[in-house]
Coordinates of C-alpha atoms in Angstrom, one line a residue:
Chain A
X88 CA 39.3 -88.7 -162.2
X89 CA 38.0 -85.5 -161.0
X90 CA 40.9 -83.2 -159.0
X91 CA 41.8 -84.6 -156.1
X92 CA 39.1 -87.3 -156.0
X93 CA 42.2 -89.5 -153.9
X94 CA 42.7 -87.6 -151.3
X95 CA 41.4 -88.4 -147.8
X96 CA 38.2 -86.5 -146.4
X97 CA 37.9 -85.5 -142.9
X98 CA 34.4 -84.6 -141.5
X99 CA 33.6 -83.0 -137.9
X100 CA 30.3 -81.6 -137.1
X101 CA 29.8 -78.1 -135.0
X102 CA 27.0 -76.3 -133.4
X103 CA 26.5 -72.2 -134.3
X104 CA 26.8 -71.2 -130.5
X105 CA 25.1 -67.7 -129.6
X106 CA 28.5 -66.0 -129.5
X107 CA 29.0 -67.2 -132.9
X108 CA 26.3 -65.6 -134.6
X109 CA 25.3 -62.0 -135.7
X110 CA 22.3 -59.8 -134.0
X111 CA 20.5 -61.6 -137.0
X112 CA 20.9 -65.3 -136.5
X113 CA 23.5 -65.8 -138.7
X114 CA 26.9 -66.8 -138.1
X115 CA 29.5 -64.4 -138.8
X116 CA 31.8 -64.9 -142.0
X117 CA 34.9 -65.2 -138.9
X118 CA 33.0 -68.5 -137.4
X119 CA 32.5 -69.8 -140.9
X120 CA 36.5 -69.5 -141.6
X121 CA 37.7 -70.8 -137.9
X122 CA 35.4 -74.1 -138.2
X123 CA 36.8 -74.7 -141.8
X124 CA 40.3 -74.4 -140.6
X125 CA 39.4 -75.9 -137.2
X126 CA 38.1 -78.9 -139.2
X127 CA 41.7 -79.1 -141.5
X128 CA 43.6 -78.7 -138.1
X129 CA 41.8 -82.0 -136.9
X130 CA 42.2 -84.0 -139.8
X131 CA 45.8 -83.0 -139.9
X132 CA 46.1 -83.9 -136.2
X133 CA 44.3 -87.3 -136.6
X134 CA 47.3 -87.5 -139.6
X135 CA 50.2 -87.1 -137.1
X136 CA 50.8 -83.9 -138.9
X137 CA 50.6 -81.4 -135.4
X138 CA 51.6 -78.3 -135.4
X139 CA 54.5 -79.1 -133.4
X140 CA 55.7 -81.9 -136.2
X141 CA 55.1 -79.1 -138.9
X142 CA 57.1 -76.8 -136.9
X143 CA 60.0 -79.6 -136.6
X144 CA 60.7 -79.2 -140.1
X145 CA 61.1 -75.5 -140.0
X146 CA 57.8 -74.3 -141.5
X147 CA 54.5 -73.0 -140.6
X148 CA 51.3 -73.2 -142.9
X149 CA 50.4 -69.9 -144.2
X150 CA 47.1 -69.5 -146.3
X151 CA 47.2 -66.8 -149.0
X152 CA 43.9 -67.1 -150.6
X153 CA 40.3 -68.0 -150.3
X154 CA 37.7 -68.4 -152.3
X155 CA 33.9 -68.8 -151.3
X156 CA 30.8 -69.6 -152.5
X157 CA 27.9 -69.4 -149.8
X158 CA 24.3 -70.8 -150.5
X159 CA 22.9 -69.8 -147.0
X160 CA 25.1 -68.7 -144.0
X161 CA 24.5 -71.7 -141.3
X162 CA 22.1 -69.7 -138.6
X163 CA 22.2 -70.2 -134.8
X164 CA 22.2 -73.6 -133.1
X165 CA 22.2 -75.2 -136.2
X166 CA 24.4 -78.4 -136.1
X167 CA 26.9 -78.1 -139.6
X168 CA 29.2 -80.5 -140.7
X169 CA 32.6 -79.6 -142.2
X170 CA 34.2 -81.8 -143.9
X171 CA 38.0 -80.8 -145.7
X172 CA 40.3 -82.2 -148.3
X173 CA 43.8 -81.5 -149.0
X174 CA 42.7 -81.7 -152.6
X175 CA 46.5 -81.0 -154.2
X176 CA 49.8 -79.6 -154.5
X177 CA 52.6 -78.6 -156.5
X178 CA 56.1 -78.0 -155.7
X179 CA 55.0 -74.4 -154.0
X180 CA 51.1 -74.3 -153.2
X181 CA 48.9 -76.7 -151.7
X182 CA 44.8 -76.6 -152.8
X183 CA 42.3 -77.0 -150.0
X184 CA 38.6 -77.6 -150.5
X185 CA 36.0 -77.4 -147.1
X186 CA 32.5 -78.3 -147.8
X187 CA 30.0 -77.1 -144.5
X188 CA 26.2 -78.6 -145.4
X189 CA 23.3 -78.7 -143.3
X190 CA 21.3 -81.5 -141.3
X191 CA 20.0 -82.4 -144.9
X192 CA 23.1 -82.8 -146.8
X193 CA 22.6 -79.3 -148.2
X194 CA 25.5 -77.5 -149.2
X195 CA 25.6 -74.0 -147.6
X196 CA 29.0 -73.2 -148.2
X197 CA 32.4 -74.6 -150.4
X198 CA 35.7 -72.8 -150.1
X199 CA 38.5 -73.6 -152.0
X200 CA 41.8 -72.1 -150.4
X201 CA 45.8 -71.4 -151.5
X202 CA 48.4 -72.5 -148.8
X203 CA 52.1 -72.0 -148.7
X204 CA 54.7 -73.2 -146.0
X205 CA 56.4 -70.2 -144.5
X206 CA 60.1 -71.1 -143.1
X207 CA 59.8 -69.5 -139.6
X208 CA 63.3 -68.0 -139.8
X209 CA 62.7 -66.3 -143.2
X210 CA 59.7 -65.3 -142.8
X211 CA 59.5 -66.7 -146.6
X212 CA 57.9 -69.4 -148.5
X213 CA 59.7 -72.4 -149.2
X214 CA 59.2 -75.3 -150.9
X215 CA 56.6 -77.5 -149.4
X216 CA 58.1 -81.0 -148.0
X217 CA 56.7 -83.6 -149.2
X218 CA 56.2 -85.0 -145.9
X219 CA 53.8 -82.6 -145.0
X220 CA 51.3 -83.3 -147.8
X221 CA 51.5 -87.2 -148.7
X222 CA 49.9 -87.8 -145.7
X223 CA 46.7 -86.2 -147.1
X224 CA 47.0 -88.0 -149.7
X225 CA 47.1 -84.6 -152.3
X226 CA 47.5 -85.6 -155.6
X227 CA 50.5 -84.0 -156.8
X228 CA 49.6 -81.9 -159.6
X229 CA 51.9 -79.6 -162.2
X230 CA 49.2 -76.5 -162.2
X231 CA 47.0 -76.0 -158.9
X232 CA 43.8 -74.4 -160.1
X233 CA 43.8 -70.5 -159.9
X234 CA 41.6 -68.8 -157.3
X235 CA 39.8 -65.4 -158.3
X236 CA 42.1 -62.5 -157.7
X237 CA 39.8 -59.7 -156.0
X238 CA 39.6 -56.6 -157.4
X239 CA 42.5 -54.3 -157.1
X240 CA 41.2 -51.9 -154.3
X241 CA 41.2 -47.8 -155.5
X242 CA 40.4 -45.5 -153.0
X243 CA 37.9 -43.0 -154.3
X244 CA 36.0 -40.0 -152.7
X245 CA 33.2 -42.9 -151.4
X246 CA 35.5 -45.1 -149.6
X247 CA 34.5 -45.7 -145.9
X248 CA 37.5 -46.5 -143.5
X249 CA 37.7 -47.4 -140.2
X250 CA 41.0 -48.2 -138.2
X251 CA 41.1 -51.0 -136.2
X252 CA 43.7 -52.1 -133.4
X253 CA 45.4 -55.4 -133.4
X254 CA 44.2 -57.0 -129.8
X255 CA 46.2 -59.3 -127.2
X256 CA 43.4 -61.7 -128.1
X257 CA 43.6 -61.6 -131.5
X258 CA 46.7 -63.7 -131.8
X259 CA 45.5 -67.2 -131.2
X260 CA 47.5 -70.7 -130.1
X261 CA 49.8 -70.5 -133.6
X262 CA 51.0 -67.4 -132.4
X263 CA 49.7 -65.6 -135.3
X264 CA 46.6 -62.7 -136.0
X265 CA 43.8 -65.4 -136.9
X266 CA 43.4 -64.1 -139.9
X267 CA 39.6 -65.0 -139.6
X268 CA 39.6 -61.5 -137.3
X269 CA 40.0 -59.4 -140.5
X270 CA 36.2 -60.8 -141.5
X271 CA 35.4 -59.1 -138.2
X272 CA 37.7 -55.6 -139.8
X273 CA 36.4 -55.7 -143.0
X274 CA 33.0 -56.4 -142.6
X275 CA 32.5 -53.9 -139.7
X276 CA 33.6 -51.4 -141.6
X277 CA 29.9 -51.4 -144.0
X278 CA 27.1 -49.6 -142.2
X279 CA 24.7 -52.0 -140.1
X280 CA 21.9 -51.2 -142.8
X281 CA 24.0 -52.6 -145.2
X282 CA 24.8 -55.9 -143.0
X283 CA 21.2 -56.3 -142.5
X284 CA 20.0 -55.9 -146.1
X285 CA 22.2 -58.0 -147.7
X286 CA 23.6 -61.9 -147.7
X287 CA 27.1 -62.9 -148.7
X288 CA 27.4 -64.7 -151.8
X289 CA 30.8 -64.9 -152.9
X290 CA 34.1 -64.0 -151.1
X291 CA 37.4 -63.9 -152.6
X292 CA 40.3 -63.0 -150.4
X293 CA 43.7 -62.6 -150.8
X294 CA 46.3 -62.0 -148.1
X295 CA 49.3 -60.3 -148.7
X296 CA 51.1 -59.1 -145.6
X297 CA 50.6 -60.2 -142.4
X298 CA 49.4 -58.3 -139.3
X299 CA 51.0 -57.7 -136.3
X300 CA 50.1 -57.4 -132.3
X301 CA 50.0 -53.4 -132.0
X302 CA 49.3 -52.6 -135.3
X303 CA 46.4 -50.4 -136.4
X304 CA 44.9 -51.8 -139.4
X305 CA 42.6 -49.2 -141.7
X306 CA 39.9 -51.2 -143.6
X307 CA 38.6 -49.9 -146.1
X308 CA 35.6 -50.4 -148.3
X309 CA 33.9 -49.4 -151.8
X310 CA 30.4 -50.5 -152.5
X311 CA 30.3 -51.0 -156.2
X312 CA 27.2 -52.0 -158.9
X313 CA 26.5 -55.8 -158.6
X314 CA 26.0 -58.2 -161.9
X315 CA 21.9 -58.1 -161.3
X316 CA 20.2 -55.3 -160.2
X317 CA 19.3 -57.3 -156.8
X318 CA 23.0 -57.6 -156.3
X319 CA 26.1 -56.1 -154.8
X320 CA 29.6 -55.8 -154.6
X321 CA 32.1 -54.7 -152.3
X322 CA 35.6 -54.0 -152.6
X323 CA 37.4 -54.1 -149.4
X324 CA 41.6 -54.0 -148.5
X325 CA 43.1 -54.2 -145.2
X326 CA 46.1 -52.3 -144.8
X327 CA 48.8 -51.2 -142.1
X328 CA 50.1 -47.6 -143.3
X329 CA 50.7 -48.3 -146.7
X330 CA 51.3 -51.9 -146.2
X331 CA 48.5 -53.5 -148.3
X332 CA 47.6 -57.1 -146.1
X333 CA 45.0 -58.2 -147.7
X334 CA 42.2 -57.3 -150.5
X335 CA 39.0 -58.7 -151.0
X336 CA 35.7 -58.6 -153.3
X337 CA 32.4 -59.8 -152.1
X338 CA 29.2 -60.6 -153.7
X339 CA 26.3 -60.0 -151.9
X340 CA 22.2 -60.5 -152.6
X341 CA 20.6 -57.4 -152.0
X342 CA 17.1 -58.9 -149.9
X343 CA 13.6 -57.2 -150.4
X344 CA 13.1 -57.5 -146.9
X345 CA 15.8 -56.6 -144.6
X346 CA 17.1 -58.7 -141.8
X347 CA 15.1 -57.1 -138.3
Chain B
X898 CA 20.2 -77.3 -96.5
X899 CA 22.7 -75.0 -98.2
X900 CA 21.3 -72.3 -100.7
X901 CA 20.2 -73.2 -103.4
X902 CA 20.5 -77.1 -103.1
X903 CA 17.3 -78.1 -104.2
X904 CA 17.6 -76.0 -107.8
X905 CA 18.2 -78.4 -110.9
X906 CA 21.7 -78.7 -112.7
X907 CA 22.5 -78.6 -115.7
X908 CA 25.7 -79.8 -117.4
X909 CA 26.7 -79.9 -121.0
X910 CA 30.3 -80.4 -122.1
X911 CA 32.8 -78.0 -124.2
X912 CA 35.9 -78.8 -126.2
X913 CA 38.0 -75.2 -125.8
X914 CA 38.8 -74.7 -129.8
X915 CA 41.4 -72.6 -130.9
X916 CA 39.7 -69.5 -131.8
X917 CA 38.8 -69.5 -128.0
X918 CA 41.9 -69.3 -126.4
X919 CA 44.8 -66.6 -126.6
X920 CA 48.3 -67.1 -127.7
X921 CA 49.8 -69.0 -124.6
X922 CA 46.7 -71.7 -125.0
X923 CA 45.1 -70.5 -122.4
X924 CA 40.8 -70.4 -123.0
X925 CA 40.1 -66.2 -122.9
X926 CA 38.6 -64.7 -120.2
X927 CA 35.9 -63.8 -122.8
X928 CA 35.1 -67.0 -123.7
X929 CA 34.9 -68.6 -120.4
X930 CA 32.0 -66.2 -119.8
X931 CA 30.7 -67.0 -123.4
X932 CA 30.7 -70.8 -122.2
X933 CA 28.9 -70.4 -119.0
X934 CA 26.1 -68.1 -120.5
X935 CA 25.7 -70.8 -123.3
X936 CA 24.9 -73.5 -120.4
X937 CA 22.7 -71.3 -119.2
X938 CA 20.8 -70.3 -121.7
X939 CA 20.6 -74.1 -122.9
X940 CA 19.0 -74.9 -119.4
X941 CA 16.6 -72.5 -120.0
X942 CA 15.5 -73.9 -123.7
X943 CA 15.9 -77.3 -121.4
X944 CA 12.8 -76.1 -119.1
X945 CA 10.8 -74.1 -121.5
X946 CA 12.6 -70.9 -120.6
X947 CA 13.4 -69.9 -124.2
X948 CA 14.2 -66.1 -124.9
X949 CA 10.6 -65.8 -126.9
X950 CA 8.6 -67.3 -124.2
X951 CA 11.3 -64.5 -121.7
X952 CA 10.0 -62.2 -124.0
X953 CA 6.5 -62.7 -124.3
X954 CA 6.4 -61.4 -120.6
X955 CA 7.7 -58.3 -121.8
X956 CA 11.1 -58.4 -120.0
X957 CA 14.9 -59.6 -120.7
X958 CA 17.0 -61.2 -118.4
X959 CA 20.5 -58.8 -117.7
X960 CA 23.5 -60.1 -115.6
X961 CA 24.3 -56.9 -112.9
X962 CA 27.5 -58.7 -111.7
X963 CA 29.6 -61.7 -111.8
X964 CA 32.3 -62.6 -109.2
X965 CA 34.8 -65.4 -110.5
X966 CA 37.1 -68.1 -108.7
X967 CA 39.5 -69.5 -111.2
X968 CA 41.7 -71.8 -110.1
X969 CA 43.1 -72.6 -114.0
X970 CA 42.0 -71.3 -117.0
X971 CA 40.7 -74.0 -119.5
X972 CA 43.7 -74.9 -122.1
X973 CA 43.2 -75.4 -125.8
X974 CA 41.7 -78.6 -126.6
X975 CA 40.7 -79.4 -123.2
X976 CA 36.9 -80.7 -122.7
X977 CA 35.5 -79.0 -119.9
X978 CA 32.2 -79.9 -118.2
X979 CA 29.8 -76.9 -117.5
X980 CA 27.7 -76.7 -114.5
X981 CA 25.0 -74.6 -113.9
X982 CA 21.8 -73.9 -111.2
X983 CA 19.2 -71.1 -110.7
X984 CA 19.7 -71.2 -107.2
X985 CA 17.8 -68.9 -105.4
X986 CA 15.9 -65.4 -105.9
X987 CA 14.3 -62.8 -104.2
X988 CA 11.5 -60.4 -105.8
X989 CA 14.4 -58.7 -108.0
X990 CA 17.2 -60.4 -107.8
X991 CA 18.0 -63.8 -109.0
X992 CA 21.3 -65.4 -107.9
X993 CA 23.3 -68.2 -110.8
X994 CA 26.2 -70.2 -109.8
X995 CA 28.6 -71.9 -112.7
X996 CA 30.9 -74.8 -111.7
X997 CA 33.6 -75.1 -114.7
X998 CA 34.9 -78.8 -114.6
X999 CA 38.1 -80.5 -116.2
X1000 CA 37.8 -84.2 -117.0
X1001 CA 39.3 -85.6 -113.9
X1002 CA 36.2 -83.7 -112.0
X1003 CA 38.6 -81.4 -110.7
X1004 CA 37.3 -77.3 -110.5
X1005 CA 38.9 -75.0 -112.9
X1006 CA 36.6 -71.8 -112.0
X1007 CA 33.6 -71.0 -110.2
X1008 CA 31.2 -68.3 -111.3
X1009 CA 28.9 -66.9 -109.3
X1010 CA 26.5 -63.7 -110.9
X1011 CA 23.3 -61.6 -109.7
X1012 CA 20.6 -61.3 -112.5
X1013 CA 17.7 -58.9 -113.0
X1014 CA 14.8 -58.8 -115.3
X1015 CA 14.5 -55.1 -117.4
X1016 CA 11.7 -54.6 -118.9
X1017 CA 11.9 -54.0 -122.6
X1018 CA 9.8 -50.9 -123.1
X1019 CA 10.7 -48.5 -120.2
X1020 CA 14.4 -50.7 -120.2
X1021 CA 13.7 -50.3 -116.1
X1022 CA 14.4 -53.4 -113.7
X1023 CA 11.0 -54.4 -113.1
X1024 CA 10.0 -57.3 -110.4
X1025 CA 10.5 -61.4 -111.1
X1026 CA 7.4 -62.5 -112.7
X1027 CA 8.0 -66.1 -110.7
X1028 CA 6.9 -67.9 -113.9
X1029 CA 10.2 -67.4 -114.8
X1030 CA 12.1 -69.0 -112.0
X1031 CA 10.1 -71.4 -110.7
X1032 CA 11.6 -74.3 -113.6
X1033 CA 14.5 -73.8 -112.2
X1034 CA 13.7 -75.2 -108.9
X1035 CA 15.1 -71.5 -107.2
X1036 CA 15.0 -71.4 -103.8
X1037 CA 12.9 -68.3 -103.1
X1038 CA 14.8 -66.4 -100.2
X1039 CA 14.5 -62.7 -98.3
X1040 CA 18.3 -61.8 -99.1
X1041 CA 20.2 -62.9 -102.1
X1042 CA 24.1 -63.4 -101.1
X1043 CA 26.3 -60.3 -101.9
X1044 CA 28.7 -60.3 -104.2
X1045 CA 31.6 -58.1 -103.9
X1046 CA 31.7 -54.8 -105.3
X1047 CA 34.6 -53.9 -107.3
X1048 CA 37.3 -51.3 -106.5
X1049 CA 35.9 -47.7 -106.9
X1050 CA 37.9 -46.9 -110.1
X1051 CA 40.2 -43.8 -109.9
X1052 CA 42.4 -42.2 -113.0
X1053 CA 46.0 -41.7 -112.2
X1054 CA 48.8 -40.2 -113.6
X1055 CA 49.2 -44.4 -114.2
X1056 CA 46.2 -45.6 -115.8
X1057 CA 46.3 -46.9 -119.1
X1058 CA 43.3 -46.4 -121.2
X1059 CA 42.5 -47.5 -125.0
X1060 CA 39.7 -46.6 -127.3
X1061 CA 37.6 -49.7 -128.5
X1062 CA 35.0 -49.2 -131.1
X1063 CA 31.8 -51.2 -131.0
X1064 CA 31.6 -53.7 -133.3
X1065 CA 28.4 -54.8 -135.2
X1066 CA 29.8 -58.1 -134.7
X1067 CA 29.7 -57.3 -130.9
X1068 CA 25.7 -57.8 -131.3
X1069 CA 25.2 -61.7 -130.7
X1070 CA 21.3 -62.8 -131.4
X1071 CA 19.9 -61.5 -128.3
X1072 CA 20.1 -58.1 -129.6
X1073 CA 22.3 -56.5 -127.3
X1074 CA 26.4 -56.6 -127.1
X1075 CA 27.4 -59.6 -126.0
X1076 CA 28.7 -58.5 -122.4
X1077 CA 31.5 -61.1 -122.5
X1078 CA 33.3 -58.9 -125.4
X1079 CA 33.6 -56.0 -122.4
X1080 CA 36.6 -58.9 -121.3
X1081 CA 38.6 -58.6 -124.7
X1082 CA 38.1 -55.0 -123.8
X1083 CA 39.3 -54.8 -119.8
X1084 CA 42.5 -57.3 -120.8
X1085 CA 43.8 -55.9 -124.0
X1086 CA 44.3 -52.8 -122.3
X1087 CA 47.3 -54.0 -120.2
X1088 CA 50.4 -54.6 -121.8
X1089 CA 51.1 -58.0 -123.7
X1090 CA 54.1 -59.1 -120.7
X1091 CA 51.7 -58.5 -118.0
X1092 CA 49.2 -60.8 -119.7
X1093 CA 52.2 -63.2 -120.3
X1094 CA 53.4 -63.2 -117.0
X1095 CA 50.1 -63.1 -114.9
X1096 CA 47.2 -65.7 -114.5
X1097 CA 44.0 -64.8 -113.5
X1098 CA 42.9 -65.3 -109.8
X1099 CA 39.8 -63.8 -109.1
X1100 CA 37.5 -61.2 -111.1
X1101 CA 34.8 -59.1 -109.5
X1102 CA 32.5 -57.4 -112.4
X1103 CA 29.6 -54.9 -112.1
X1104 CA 27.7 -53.6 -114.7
X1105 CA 26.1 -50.4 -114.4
X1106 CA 25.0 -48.8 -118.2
X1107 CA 24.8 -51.2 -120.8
X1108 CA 26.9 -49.8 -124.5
X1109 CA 25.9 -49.4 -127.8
X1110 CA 26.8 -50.3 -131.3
X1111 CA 28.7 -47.9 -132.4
X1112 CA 29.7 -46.4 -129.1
X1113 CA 33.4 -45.5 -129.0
X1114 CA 34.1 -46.8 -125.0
X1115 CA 37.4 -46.5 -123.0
X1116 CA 38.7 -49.1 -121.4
X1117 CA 41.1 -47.7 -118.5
X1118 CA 43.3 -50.0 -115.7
X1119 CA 45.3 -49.2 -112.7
X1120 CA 47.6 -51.6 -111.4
X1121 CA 48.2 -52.2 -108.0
X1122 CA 49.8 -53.9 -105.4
X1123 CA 48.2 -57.5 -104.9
X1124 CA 47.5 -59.3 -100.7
X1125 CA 50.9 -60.9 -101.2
X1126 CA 53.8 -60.5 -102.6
X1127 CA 53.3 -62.3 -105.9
X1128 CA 50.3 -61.0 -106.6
X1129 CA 49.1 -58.0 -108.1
X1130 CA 45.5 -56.3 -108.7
X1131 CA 44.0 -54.2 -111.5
X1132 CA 41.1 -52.3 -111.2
X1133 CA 39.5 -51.2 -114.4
X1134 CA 36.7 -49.3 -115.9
X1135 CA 34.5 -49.4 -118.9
X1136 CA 33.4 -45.8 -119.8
X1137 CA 31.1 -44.2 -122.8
X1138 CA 32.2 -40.6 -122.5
X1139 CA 31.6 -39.6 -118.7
X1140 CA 29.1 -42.5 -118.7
X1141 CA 30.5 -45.4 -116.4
X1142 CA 29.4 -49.0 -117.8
X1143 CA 31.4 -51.1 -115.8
X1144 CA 33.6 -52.0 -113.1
X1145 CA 36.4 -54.6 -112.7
X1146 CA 38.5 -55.9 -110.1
X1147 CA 40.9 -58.7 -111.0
X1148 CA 43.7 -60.6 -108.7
X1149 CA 46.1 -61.9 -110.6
X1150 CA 48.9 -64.5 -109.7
X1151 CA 52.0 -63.5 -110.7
X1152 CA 54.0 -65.9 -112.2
X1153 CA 58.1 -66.9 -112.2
X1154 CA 58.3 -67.6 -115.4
X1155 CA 56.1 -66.1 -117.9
X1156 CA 54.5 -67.8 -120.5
X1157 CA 55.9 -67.8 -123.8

């Protein structure tokens, strides 16, 4: 039996809305992220596992990785459906798989994910109850599979930065940054030719610290040499001061004809 | 017959999702103005309206002001029912009420807003072509209703102003920056408590010059003393150097106890 083959699939569906999408059409790489977790916040709603009953037992769910492989960013008033998994855990990390396909069953994007429960008077990670994951139905494992570490980011005399600050409005319900607003950071940061002449591909991410309400953020970028020659990568951290929050690699397709 | 009675309405419903609502639950001011537009706009498609065929006369439709009655923000997870009608227009002006519903029927804000047509060469208001309000059933009238003009903003020794960059997420697919985004702006500007502790009441907007990608713009606020005693007003500005973009006036209710 394949990895988590058990465990219970949830599936919603969700229409790209106007203010979700790019000057191109496309949905951003933050909508992409709030439906997946939107979708896992249902099913674990529909599973009696609120936020509140989460926070009864001390913790909070924290993600600390992603990784993403996108055939075609979902495009304006298209209808998607997500469906999620809470594939596995082991006594530390829980493995999360979201699937978003078109109208036709096509499969336009599958991230895996790395979550941790975070005591909320620590601050650190602590064992994860079991209570919070039978539910899903996770096939306890001894080894969850190991997401792609992105690069390790080195500033170099081509690195664009731009400082960003920590809004009122970017610290949603859970009382936390959604961390979906450092797609917004990071991406921003590459010049608008760029964004137009190029789709994502894959996206590994890795947070490390998290952000705060105030803070101002630098994100910073490197465009490196792709695999192919009609490819690209980008090398991108997040960080407060010195405070490294987050790194991340992307691979993009370099198009022959721009986005207008 | 009251204005604007014998214009079509158009409903559609809208579950408030977590990414749309700030920290206390409460739906963003932002996003409220995200909803109502997206109502609109899917009238439009309704009656044949569609931005191409918009375009193919040459033109754009641009909101000039908005004045809001709120009587309680939409919470998270709340299903509200939009309501929207074309109501009436005179040869430049063309007058759009919103009715924002909860699901016991019961009115959580009404919008009303004045809209022009620019045209998309000389980017100069240009005159209704009445192909393009006729669908909606207008009523064609002499004099549009006024809306109120917001406070004549002043700097102080007391404003607060931030920086915000434009974002080339800002850009939704109608090519300009989303105008709803000016909201994250105008808020985030006042301290977090004052946020906490006030709700909104009533928000007068005019638009005068529209920004830019890449635009650094100011957002400034005075606060000052509200019609009764637990009230309070701002009156804020959007600014690209010396160039004003808009004016806000907001009443806000204060409250006894803040929310958390």
């Amino acid at each position: 039996m394949e990895l988590g083959e058990q465990a219970s699939i949830f599936t919603e569906k969700h229409r790209m809305l106007y203010y979700e999408c790019d000057r191109t059409g496309r949905a951003t790489l933050a909508t992409l992220i709030d439906i997946a977790v939107l979708a896992s916040q249902d099913q674990s709603d529909a599973l009696g596992l609120t936020t509140d009953f989460v926070q009864s037992h001390g913790v909070g769910w924290v993600v600390t990785q992603y990784a993403m492989d996108i055939t075609r960013m979902p495009h304006l008033d298209e209808t998607v459906t997500i469906a999620v998994r809470g594939s596995a855990y082991n006594p530390y990390f829980a493995f999360r798989e979201f699937w978003i396909r078109d109208e036709n069953d096509q499969e336009l994007a599958y991230i895996t994910s790395i979550w941790v429960t975070m005591s909320q008077t620590t601050r650190k990670i602590v064992k994860l109850d079991e209570e919070l994951v039978t539910p899903y139905h996770s096939e306890a494992v001894k080894r969850i599979p190991r997401l792609p570490r992105p690069i390790s980011f080195e500033t170099t005399d081509a690195t664009i930065s731009k400082p960003y600050q920590v809004r009122f409005f970017d610290i949603d319900p859970n009382r936390h940054v959604n961390n979906a607003h450092y797609f917004d950071w990071l991406l921003d940061t590459l010049p608008a030719d760029f964004l137009l002449q190029h789709d994502l591909l894959h996206v590994d991410v890795r947070y490390e610290n998290e952000v705060q309400y105030g803070h101002t953020v630098t994100s910073s970028v490197n465009v490196l040499p792709g695999e192919q020659a009609d490819q690209v990568i980008t090398s991108h951290r997040i960080a407060v001061g010195d405070d490294k929050c987050c790194e991340v690699t992307i691979k993009w397709q370099t198009l022959a004809t721009p986005h207008d």
